[in-house]
CSV table of C-alpha atoms in Angstrom, one decimal:
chain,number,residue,atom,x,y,z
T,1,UNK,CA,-2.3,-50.2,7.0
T,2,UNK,CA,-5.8,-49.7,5.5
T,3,UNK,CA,-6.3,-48.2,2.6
T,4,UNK,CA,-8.8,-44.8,1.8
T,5,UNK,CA,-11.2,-47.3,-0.2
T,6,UNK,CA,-11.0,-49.8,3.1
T,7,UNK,CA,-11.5,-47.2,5.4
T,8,UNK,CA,-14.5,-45.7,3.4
T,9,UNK,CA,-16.4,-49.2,2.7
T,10,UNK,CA,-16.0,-49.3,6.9
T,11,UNK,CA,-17.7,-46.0,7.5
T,12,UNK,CA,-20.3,-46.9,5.0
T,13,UNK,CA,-20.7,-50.5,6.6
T,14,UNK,CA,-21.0,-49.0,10.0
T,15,UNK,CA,-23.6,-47.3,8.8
T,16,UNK,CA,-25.6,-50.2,7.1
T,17,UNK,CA,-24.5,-49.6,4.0
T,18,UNK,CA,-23.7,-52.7,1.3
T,19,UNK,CA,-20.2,-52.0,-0.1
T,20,UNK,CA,-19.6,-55.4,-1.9
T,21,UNK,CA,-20.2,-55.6,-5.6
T,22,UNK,CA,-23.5,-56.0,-6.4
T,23,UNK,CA,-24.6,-59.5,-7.5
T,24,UNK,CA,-27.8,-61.8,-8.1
T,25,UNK,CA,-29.7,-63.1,-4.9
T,26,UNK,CA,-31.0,-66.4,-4.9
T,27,UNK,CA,-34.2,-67.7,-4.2
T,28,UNK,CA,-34.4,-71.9,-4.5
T,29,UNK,CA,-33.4,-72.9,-7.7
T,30,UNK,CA,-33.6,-68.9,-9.5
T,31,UNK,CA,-31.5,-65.8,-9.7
T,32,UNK,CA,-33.3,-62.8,-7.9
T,33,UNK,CA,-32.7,-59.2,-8.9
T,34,UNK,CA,-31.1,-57.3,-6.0
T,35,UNK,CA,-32.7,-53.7,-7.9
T,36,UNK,CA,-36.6,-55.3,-8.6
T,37,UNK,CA,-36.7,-58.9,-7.3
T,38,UNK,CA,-37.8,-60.4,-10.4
T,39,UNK,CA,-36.9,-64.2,-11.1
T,40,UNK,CA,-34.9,-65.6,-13.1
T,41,UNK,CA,-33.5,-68.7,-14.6
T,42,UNK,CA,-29.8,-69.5,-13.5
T,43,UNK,CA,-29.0,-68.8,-17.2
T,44,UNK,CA,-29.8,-65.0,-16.9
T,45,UNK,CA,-27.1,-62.4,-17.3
T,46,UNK,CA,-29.5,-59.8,-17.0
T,47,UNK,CA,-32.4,-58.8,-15.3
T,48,UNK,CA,-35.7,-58.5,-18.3
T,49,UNK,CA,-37.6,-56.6,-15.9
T,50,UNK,CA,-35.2,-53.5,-15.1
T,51,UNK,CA,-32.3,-54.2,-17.2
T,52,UNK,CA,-30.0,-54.8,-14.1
T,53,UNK,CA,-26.4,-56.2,-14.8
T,54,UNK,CA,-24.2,-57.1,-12.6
């Protein structure tokens, strides 16, 4: 039986919504900022451009 939250992130994915948790892209051997794009070094915990965490 699916759960309210399951059945939302469906309708949203249907949609083309992104319902996982948010986390850093990567781009060859850096993190990426999902919010700006910036680059980062694998060490980053957050982003110095926009201040995204994840």
């Amino acid at each position: 039986m699916a759960t309210n939250g399951d059945m939302f992130d469906d309708f949203l994915e249907q949609r083309g919504h992104r319902t996982e948790a948010p986390s850093w892209d990567r781009e060859y051997n850096k993190k990426q900022c999902p919010e700006c794009c910036s680059l980062h070094d694998l060490a980053a915990t957050e982003c110095s451009v926009c201040g995204w965490m994840p």
